[in-house]
Short mmCIF file of C-alpha atoms in Angstrom, two decimals:
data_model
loop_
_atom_site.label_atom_id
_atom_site.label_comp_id
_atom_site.label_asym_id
_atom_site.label_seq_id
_atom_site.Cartn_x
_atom_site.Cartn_y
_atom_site.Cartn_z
CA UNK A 294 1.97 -15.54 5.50
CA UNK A 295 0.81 -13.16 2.87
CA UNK A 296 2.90 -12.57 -0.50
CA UNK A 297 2.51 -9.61 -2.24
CA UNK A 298 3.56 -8.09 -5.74
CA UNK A 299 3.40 -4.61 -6.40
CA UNK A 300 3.48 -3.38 -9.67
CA UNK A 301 2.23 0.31 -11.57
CA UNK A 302 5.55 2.56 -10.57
CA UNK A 303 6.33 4.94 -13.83
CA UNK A 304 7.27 7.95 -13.93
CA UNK A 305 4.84 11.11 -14.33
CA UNK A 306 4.62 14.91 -14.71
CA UNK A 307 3.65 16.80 -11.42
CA UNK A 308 -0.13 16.78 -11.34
CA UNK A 309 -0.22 13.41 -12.98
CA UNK A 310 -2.13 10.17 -11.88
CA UNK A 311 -0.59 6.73 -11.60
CA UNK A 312 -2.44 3.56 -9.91
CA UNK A 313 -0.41 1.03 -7.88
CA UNK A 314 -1.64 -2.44 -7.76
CA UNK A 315 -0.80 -5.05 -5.07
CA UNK A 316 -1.33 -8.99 -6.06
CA UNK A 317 -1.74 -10.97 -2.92
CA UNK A 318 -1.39 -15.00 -2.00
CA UNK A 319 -3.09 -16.43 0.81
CA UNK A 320 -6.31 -17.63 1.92
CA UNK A 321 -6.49 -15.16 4.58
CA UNK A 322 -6.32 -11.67 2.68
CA UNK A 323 -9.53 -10.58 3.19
CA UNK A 324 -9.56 -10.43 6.98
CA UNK A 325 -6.12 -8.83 7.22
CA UNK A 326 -5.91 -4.97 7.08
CA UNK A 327 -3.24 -4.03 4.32
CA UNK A 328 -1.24 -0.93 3.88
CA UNK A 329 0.40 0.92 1.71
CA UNK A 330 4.00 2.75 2.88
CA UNK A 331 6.86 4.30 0.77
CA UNK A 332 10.46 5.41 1.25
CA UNK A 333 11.59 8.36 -0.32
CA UNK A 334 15.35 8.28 -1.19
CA UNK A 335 17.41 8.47 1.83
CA UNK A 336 14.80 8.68 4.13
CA UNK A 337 12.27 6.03 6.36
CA UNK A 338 9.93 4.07 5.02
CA UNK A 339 6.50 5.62 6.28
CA UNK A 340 3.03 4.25 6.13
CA UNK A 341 0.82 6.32 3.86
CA UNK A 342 -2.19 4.82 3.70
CA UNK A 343 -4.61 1.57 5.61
CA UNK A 344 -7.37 -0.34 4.43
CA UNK A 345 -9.11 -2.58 6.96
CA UNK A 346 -10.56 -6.13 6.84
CA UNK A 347 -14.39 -4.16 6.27
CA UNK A 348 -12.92 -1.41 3.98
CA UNK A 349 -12.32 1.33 6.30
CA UNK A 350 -9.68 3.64 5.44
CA UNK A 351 -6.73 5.59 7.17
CA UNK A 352 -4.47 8.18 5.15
CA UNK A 353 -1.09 10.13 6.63
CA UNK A 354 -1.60 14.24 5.79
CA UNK A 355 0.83 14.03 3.50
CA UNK A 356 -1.56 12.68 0.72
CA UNK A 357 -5.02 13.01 2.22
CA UNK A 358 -7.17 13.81 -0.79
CA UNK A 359 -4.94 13.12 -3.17
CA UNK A 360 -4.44 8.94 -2.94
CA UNK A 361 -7.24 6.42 -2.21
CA UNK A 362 -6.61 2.79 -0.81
CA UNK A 363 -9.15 0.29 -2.51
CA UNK A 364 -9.27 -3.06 -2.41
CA UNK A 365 -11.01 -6.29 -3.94
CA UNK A 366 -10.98 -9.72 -1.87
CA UNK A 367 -11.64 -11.43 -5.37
CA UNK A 368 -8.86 -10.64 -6.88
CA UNK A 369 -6.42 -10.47 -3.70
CA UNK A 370 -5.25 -7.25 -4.95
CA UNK A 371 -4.95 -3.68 -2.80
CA UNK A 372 -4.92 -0.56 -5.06
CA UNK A 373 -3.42 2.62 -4.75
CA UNK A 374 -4.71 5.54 -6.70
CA UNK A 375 -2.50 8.76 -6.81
CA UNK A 376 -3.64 12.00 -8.55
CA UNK A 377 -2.48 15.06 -8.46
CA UNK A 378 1.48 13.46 -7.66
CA UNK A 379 3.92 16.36 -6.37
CA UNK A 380 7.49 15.73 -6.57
CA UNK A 381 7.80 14.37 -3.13
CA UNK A 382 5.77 11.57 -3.69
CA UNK A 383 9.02 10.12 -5.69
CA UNK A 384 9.74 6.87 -3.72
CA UNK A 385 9.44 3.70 -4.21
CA UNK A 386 6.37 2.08 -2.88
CA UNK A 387 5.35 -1.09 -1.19
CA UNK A 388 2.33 -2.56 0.30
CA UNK A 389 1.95 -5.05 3.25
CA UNK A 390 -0.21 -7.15 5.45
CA UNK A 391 -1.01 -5.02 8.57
CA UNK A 392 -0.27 -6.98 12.19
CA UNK A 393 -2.80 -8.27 14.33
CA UNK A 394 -3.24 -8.67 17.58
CA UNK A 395 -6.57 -9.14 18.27
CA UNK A 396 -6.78 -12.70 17.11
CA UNK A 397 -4.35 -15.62 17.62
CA UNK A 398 -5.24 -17.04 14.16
CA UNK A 399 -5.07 -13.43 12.33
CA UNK A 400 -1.96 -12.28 14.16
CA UNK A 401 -0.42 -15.45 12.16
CA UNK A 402 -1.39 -15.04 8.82
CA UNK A 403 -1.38 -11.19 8.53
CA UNK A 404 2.02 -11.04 8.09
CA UNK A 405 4.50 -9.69 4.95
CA UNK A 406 7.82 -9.60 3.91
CA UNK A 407 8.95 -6.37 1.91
CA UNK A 408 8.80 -7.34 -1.61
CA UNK A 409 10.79 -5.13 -4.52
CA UNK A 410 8.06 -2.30 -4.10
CA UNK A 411 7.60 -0.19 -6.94
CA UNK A 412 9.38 3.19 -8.05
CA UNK A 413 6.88 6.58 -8.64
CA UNK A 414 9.16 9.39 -9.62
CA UNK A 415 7.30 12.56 -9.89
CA UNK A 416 8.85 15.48 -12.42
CA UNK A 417 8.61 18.90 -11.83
#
């Protein structure tokens, strides 16, 4: 199972950049697909962006153009850069391993429990 930290929340003037990191444990990081989601306050926790295992990268319309999902299988760390932060993006943010199920081995190990996430709170 993958363990994750996130860390870079602050708060920050609309229009303002902030970058998110993600420290990972396990062995198998760099062939599981990791995501970043975040839950706005009284609302779901939604998935806002994907990285796969080769780097390929999925964002929700919501911040398309505005965030990009990096990552560095050195390091066992997932990034998330935000620019241009409107006041909606407040939520607190978390990143995760993203199931498998393509692989018996990979549908094992590419798996997260929510950590603390990090807070982003976006001022008008």
């Amino acid at each position: 199972q993958i363990q994750l930290v996130e860390s870079g929340g602050g708060s920050v003037q609309a229009g303002g950049s902030l970058k998110l990191s993600c420290a990972a444990s396990g062995y198998a990081f760099s062939s599981c697909g990791m995501g970043w989601f975040r839950r706005a306050p009284g609302k779901e926790r939604d998935q806002i962006a994907s990285i796969n295992s080769i780097g390929s990268t999925s964002y929700a319309d919501s911040v398309k153009g505005r965030f990009t999902i990096s990552r560095d299988n050195q390091k066992n760390a997932v990034y998330l850069q935000m620019n241009s932060l409107k006041p909606e993006d407040t939520a607190v943010y978390y990143c995760a391993a993203l199931p498998r199920t393509d692989s018996p081995v990979l549908q094992r190990v590419c798996k997260s429990d929510w950590g603390q996430g990090t807070q982003v709170t976006v001022s008008s």
